[in-house]
GROMACS .gro file of C-alpha atoms in nm:
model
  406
    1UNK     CA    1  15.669   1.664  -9.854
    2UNK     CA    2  15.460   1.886 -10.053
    3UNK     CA    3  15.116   1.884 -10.051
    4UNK     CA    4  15.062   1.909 -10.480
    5UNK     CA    5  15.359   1.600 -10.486
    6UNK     CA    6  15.136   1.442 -10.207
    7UNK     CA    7  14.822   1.470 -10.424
    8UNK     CA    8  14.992   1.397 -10.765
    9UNK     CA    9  15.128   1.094 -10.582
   10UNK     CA   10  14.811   1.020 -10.503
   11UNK     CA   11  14.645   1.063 -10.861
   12UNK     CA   12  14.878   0.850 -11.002
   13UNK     CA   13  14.838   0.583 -10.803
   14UNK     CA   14  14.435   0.579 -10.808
   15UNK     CA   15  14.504   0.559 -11.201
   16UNK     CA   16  14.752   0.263 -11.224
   17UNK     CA   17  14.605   0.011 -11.452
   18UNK     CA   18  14.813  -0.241 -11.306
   19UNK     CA   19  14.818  -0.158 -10.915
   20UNK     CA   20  15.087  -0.409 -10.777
   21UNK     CA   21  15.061  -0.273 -10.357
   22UNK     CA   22  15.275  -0.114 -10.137
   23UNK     CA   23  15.392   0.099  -9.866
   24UNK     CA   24  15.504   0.440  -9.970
   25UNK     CA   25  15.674   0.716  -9.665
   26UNK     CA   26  15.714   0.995  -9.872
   27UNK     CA   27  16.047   1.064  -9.735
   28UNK     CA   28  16.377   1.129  -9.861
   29UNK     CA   29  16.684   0.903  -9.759
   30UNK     CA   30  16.774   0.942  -9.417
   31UNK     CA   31  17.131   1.054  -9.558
   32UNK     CA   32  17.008   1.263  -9.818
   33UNK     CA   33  16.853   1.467  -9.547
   34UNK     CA   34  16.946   1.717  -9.284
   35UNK     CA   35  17.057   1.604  -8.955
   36UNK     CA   36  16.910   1.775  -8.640
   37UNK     CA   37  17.186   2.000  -8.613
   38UNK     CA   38  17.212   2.097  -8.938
   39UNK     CA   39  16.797   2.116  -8.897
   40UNK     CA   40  16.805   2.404  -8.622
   41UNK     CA   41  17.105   2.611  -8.833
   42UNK     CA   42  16.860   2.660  -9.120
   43UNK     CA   43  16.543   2.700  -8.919
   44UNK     CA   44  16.769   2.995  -8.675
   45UNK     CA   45  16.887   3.154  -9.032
   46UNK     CA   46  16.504   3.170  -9.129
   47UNK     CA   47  16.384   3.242  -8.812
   48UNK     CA   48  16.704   3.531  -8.760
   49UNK     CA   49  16.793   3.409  -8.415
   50UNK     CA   50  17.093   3.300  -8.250
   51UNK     CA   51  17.230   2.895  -8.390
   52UNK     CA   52  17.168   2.670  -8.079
   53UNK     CA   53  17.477   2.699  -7.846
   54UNK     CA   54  17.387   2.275  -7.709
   55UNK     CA   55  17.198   2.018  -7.715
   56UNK     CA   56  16.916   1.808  -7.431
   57UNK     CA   57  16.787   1.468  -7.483
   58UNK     CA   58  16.503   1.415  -7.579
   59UNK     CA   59  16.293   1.325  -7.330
   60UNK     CA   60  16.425   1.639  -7.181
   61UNK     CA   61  16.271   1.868  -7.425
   62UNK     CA   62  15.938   1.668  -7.466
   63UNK     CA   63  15.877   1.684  -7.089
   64UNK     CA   64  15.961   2.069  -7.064
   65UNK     CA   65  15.732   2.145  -7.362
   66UNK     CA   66  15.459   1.943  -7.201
   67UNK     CA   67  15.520   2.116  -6.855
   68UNK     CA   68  15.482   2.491  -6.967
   69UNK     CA   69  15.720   2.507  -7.299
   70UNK     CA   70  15.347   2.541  -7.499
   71UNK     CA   71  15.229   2.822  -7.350
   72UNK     CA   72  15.577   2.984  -7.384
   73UNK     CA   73  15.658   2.899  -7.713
   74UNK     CA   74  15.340   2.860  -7.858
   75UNK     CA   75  15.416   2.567  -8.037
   76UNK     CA   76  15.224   2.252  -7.956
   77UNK     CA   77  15.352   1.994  -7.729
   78UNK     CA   78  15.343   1.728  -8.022
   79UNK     CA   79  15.506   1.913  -8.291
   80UNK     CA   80  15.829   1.732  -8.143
   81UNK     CA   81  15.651   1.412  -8.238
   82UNK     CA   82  15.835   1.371  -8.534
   83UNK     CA   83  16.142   1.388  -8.403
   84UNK     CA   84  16.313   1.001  -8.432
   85UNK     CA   85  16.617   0.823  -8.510
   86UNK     CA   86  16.448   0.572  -8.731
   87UNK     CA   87  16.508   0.487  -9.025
   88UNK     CA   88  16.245   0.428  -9.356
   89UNK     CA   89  16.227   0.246  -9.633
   90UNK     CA   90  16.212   0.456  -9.919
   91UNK     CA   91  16.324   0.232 -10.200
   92UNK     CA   92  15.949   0.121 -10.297
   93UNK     CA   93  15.885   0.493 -10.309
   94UNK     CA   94  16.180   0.597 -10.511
   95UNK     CA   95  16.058   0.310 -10.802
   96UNK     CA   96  15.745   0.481 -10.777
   97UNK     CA   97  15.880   0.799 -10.820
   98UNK     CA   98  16.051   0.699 -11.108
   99UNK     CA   99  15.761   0.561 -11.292
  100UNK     CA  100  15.577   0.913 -11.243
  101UNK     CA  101  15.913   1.094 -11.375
  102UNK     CA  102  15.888   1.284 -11.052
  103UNK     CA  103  16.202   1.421 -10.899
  104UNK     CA  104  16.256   1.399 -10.495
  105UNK     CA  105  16.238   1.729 -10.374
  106UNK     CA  106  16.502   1.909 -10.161
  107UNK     CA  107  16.401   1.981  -9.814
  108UNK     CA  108  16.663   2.236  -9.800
  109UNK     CA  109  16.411   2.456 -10.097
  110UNK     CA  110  16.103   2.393  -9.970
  111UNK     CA  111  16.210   2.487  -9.525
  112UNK     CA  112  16.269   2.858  -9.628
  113UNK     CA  113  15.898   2.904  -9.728
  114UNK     CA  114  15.742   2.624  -9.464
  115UNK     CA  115  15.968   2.820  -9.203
  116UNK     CA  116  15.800   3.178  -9.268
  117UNK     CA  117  15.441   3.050  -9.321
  118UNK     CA  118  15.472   2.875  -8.990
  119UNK     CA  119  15.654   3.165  -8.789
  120UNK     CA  120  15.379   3.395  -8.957
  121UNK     CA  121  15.050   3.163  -8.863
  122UNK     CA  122  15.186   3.173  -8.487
  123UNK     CA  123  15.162   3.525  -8.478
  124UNK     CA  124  14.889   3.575  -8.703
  125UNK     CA  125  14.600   3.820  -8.569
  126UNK     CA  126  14.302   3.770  -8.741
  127UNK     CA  127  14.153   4.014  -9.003
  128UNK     CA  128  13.851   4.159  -8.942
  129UNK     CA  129  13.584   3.993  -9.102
  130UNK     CA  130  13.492   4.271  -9.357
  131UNK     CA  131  13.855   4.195  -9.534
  132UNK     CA  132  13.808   3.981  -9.870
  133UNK     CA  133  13.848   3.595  -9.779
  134UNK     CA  134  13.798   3.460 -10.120
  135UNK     CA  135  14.156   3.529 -10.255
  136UNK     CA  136  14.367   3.241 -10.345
  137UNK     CA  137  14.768   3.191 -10.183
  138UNK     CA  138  15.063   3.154 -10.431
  139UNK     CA  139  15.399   3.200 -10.483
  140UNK     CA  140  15.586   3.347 -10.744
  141UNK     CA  141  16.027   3.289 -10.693
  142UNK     CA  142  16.045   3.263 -10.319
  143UNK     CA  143  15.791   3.588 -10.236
  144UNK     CA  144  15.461   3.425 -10.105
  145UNK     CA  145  15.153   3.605 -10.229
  146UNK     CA  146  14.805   3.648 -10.255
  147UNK     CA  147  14.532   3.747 -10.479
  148UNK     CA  148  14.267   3.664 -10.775
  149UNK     CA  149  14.285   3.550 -11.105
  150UNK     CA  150  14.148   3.754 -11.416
  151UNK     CA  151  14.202   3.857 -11.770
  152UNK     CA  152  14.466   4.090 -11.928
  153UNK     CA  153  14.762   4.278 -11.752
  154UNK     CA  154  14.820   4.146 -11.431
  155UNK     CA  155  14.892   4.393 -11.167
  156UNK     CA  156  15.185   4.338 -10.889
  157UNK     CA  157  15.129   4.508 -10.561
  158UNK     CA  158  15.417   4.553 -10.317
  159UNK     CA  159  15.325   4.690  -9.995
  160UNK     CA  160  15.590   4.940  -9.734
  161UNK     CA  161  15.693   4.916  -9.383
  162UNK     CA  162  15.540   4.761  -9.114
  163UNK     CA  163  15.296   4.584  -9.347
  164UNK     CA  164  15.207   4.223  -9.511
  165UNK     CA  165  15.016   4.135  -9.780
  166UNK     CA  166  14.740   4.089  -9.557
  167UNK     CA  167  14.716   4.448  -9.505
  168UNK     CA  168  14.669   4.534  -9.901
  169UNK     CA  169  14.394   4.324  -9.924
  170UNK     CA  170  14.056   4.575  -9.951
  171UNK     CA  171  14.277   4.778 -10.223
  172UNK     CA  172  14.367   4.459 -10.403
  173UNK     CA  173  14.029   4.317 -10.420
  174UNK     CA  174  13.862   4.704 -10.542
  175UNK     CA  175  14.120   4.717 -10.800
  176UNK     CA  176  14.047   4.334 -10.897
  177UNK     CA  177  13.677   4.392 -10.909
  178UNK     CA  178  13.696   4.752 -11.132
  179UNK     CA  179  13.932   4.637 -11.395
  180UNK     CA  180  13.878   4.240 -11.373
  181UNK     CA  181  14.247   4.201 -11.438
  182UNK     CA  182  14.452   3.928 -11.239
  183UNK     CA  183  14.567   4.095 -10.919
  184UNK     CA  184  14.844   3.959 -10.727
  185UNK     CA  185  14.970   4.114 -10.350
  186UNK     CA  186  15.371   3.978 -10.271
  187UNK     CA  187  15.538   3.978  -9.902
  188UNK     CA  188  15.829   4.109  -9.953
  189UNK     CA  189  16.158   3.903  -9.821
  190UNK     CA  190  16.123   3.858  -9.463
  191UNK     CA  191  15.797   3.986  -9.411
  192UNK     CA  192  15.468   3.779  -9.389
  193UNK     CA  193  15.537   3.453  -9.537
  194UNK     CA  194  15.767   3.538  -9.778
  195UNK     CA  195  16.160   3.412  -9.648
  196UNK     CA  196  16.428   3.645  -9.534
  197UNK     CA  197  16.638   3.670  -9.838
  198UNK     CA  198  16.968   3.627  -9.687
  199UNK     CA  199  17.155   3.933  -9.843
  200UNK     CA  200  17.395   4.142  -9.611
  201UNK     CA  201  17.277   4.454  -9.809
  202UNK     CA  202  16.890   4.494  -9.736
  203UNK     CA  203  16.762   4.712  -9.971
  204UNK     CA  204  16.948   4.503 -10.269
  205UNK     CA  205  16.805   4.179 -10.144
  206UNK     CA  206  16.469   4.257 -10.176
  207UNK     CA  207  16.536   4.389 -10.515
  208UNK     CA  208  16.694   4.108 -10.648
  209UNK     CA  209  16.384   3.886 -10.428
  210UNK     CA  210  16.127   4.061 -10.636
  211UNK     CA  211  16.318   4.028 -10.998
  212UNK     CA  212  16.348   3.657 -10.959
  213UNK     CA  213  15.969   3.669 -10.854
  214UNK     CA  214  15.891   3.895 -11.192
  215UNK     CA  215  16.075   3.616 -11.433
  216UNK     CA  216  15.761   3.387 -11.365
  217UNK     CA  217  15.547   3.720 -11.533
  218UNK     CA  218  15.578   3.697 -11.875
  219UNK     CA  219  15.443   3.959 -12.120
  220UNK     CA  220  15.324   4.310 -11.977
  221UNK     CA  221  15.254   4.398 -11.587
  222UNK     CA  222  15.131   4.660 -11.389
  223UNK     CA  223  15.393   4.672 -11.117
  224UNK     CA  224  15.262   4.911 -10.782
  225UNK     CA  225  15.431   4.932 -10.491
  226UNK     CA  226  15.375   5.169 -10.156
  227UNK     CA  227  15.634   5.347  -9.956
  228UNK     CA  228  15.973   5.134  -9.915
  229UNK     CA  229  15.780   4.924 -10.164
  230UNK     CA  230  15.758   5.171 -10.421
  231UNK     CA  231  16.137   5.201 -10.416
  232UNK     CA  232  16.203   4.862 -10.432
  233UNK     CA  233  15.965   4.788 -10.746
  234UNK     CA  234  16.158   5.113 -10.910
  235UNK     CA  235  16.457   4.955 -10.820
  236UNK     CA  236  16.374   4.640 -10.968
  237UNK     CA  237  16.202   4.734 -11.329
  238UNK     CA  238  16.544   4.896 -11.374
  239UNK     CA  239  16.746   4.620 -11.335
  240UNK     CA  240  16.510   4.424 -11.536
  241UNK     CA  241  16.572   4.575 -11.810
  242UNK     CA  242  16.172   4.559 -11.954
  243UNK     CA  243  16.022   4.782 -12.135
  244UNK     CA  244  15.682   4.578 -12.072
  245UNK     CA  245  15.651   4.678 -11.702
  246UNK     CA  246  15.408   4.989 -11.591
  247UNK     CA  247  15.498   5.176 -11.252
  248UNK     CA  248  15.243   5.276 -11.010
  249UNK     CA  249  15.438   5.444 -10.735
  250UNK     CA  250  15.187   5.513 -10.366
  251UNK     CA  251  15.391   5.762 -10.149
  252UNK     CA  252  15.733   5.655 -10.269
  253UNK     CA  253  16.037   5.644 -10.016
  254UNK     CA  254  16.395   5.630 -10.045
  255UNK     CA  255  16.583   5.955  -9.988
  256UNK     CA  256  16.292   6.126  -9.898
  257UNK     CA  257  16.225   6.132  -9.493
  258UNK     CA  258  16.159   6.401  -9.300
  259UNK     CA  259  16.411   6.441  -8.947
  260UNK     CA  260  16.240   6.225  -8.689
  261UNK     CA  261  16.338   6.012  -8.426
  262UNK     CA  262  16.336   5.717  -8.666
  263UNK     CA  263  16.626   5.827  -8.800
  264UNK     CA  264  16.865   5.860  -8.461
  265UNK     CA  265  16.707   5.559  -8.390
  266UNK     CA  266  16.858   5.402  -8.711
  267UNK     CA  267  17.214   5.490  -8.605
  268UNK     CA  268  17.180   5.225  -8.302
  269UNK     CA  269  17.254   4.853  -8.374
  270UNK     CA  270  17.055   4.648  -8.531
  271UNK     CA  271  17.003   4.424  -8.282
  272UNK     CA  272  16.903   4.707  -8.013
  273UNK     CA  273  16.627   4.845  -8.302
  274UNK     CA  274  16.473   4.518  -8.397
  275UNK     CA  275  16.375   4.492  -7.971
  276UNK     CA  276  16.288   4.878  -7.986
  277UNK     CA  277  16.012   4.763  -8.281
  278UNK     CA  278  15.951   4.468  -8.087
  279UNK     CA  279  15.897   4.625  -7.757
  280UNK     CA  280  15.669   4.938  -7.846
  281UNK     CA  281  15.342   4.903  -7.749
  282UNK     CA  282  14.958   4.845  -7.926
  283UNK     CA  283  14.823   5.164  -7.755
  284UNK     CA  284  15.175   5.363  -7.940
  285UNK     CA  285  15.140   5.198  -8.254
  286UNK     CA  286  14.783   5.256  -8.231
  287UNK     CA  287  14.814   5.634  -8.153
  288UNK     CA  288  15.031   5.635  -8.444
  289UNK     CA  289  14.808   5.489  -8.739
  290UNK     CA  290  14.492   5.659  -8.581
  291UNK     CA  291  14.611   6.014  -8.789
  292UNK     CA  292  14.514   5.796  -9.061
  293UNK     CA  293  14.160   5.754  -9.063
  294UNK     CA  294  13.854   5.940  -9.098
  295UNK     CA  295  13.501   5.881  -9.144
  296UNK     CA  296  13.277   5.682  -8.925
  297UNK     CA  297  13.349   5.396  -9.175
  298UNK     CA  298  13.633   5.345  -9.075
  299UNK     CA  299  13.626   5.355  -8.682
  300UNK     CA  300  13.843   5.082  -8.521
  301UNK     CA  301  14.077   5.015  -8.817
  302UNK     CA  302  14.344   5.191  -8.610
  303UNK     CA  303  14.346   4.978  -8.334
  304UNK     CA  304  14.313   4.660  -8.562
  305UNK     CA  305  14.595   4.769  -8.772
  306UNK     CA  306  14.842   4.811  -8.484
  307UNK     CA  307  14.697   4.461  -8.302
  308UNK     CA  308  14.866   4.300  -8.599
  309UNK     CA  309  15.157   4.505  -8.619
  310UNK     CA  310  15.255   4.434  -8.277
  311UNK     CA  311  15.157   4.092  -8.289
  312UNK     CA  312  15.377   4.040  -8.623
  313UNK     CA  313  15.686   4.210  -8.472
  314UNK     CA  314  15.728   3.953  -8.193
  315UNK     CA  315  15.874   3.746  -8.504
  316UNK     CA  316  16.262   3.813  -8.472
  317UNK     CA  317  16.251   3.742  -8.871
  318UNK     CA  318  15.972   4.009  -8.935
  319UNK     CA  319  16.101   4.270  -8.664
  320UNK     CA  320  16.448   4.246  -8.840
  321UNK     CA  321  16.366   4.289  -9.205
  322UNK     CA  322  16.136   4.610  -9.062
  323UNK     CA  323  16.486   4.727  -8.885
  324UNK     CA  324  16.685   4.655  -9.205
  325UNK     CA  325  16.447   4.891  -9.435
  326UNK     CA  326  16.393   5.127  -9.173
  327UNK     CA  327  16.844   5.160  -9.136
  328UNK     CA  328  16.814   5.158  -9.509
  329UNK     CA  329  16.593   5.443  -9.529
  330UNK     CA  330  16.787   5.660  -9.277
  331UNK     CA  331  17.147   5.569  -9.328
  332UNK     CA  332  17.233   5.747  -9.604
  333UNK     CA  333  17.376   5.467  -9.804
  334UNK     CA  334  17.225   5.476 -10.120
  335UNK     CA  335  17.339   5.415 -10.441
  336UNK     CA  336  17.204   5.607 -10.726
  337UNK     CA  337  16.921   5.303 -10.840
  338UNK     CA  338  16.833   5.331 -10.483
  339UNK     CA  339  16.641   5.649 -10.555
  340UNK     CA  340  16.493   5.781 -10.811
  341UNK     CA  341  16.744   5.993 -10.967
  342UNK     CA  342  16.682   5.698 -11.281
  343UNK     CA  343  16.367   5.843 -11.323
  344UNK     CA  344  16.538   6.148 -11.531
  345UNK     CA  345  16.771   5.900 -11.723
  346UNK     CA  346  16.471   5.706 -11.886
  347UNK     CA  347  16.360   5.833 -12.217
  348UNK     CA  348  16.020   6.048 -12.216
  349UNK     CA  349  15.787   5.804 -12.361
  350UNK     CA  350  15.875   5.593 -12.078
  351UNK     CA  351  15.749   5.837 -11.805
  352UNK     CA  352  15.417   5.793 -11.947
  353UNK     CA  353  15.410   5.441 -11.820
  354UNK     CA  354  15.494   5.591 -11.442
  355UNK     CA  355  15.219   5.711 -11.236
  356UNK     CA  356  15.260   5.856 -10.846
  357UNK     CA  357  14.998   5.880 -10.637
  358UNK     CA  358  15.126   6.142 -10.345
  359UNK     CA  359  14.953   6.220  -9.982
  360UNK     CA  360  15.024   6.551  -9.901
  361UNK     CA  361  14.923   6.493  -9.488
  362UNK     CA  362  15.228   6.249  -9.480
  363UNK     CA  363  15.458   6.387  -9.178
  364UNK     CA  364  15.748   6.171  -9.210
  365UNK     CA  365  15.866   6.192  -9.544
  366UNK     CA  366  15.864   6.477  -9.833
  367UNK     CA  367  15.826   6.420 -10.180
  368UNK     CA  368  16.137   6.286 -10.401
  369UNK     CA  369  16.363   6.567 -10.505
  370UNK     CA  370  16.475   6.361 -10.798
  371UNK     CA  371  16.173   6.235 -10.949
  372UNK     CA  372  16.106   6.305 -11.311
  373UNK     CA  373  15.877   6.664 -11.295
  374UNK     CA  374  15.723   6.441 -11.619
  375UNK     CA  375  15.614   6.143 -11.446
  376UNK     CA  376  15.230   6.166 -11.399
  377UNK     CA  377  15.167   6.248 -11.031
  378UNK     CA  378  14.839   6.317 -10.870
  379UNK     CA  379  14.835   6.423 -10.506
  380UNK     CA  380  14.559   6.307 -10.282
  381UNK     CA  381  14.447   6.491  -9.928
  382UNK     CA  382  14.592   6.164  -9.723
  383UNK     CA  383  14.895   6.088  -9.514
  384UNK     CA  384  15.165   5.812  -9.564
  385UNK     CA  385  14.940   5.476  -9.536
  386UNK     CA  386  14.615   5.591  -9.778
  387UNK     CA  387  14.616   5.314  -9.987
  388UNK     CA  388  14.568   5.045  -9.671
  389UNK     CA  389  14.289   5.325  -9.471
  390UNK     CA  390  14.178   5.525  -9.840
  391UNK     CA  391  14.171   5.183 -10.067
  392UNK     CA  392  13.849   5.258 -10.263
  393UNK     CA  393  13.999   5.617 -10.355
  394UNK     CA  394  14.329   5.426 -10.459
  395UNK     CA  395  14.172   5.126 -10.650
  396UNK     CA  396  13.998   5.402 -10.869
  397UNK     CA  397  14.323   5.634 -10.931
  398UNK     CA  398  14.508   5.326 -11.021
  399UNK     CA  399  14.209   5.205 -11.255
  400UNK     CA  400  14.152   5.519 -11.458
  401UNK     CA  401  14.573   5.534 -11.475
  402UNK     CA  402  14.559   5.147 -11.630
  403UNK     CA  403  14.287   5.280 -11.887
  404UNK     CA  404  14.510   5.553 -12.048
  405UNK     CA  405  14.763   5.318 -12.107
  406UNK     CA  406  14.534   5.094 -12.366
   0.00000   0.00000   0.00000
């Protein structure tokens, strides 16, 4: 049950002028509800891993987990606790339910979003302590995200590859605290604790994630998004149709990479380059990100950032919607409103609502061959990932964009 239906529940009944007693589960019908089997398919979808070939008593499974299966799994030896064949009585709570002109919720809706906060907390690596803590957590469609409530134009930030929400963080709160507008950070599908969006077609599933997150928006937005993210935002304002939304693009990717070994590795199966992502070690991933920073300042951000990149890609569901961008990217298969050939199909007064924000130090992908020449663009001395490592410099390019559009 949700926690807001558990409180409202609560409220109401702490209000009841005429409180007649009673015993509430807040449970659905036992029949209204998935069986185990039918449990474990949805949780495997979420979780992209194999559906459970059989089946072991009980006992079987709460003796193994209490023999080892923790340490393994590491998933407490009492989360099986609520495992029974009981059954509850509900009816009290439906009459209840009734008088509050509350509806019983689907657990089908609500395991999606449970699944991917849980797979994400169990391989969540802590953030160092000078990352902002007093955001609030949200969702918006079925994209989780974070951020902080303000006045005017709210802005949108998507981040790229490899990344959460998490990682956008120091930009998001700069840009919240120069322009005191809302600020909100979205996982994209599959990554953080956001759902996999359960589209054969990778690159249009997130797009069509994010538009059914940008319906909740109404009225104007400043919509940014960084590297595969900035693609996917594109992408999605032209679907949408509005004329209300503002593009910031950070080192946008699509067409645009370089020849690397990223892109032989995206002819292999999926399967074998989800447990190449998987398999590649701190020390490489830390090698990797460490052409990224400068400045005393900023000492040890390298190795922090690839601690929780390869702590996030032992999730099968993270690892694969990586794999699926990352095939995307260097397949070849895209359609024209997968790049940015749009850009020179929208009328000129609409360019002026466009801003790119280009490193030139980025040594994996080149700048879009098809982009607008009269789309604002301001290059910066940086490689691919400045706006996680270069936030402040960001924060203040994006600001001064947002005040020539008043």
């Amino acid at each position: 049950m949700e926690n807001d239906i558990v409180a409202r529940t609560l409220v109401f009944l702490s209000k009841e002028e005429d409180p007649a007693g009673g015993t509430y589960p807040l449970l659905a019908r036992k029949e209204d509800s998935p069986n185990m089997k039918e449990l474990l398919h949805l949780l495997a979808d979420e979780l992209d891993v194999p559906k459970p070939k059989g089946t072991l008593p009980l006992p079987w499974i709460q003796w193994a987990m209490k023999s080892g299966g923790t340490r393994l799994t590491g998933v407490p030896a009492e989360s099986v606790a609520f495992i029974t064949n009981r059954s509850f009585p509900v009816e009290e709570t439906e009459a209840l339910f009734t008088r509050m002109g509350q509806s019983w919720p689907d657990i089908r809706e609500q395991l999606p979003l449970v699944t991917a906060d849980l797979d994400y907390r169990l391989r969540y690596t802590p953030l160092p302590e000078e990352v902002p803590a007093d955001y609030i957590r949200s969702r918006s469609g079925n994209m989780a995200m974070i951020g902080w409530e303000g006045e005017g134009e709210p802005w949108i930030i998507v981040h790229g590859l490899l990344q959460s929400a998490d990682e956008m963080l120091p930009l998001g709160e700069q840009l919240w605290k120069e322009t005191g507008n809302p600020v909100w950070l979205m996982d994209l599908a599959g990554f953080g604790r956001s759902p996999v969006h359960q589209v054969d077609e990778a690159f249009e599933g997130q797009v069509g994630t994010l538009l059914k997150a940008l319906d909740e928006f109404e009225g104007p937005v400043k919509l940014v998004g960084h590297s595969i993210g900035a693609a996917i935002v594109a992408a999605a304002q032209l679907r949408s149709g509005r004329t209300d939304i503002r593009l910031g693009l950070l080192q946008p990717v699509a067409n645009n990479s370089n020849p690397n070994v990223l892109r032989w590795i995206s002819r292999l199966p999926r399967g074998v380059m989800r447990s190449l992502l998987r398999l590649r070690s701190e020390k490489s991933w830390e090698r990797m990100f460490s052409v990224y920073i400068s400045g005393e300042d900023k000492k040890g951000m390298d190795h922090m950032m690839a601690k929780r990149i390869r702590s996030s890609l032992q999730s099968p569901r993270i690892a694969g919607a990586n794999a699926d961008l990352l095939r995307w990217i260097h397949s070849g298969k895209r359609g024209r409103v997968s790049s940015f050939s749009w850009m020179k199909e929208w009328a000129d007064d609409h360019t002026n609502h466009t801003l790119v924000v280009w490193g030139k130090e980025d040594r994996e992908y080149h700048y879009p061959q098809d982009m607008n020449s009269q789309v604002k663009r301001i290059d910066v001395p940086y490689g691919h990932y400045f706006p996680t490592f270069q936030y402040k410099e960001t924060a203040a390019i994006l600001a001064e964009w947002a005040d020539t559009l008043k």
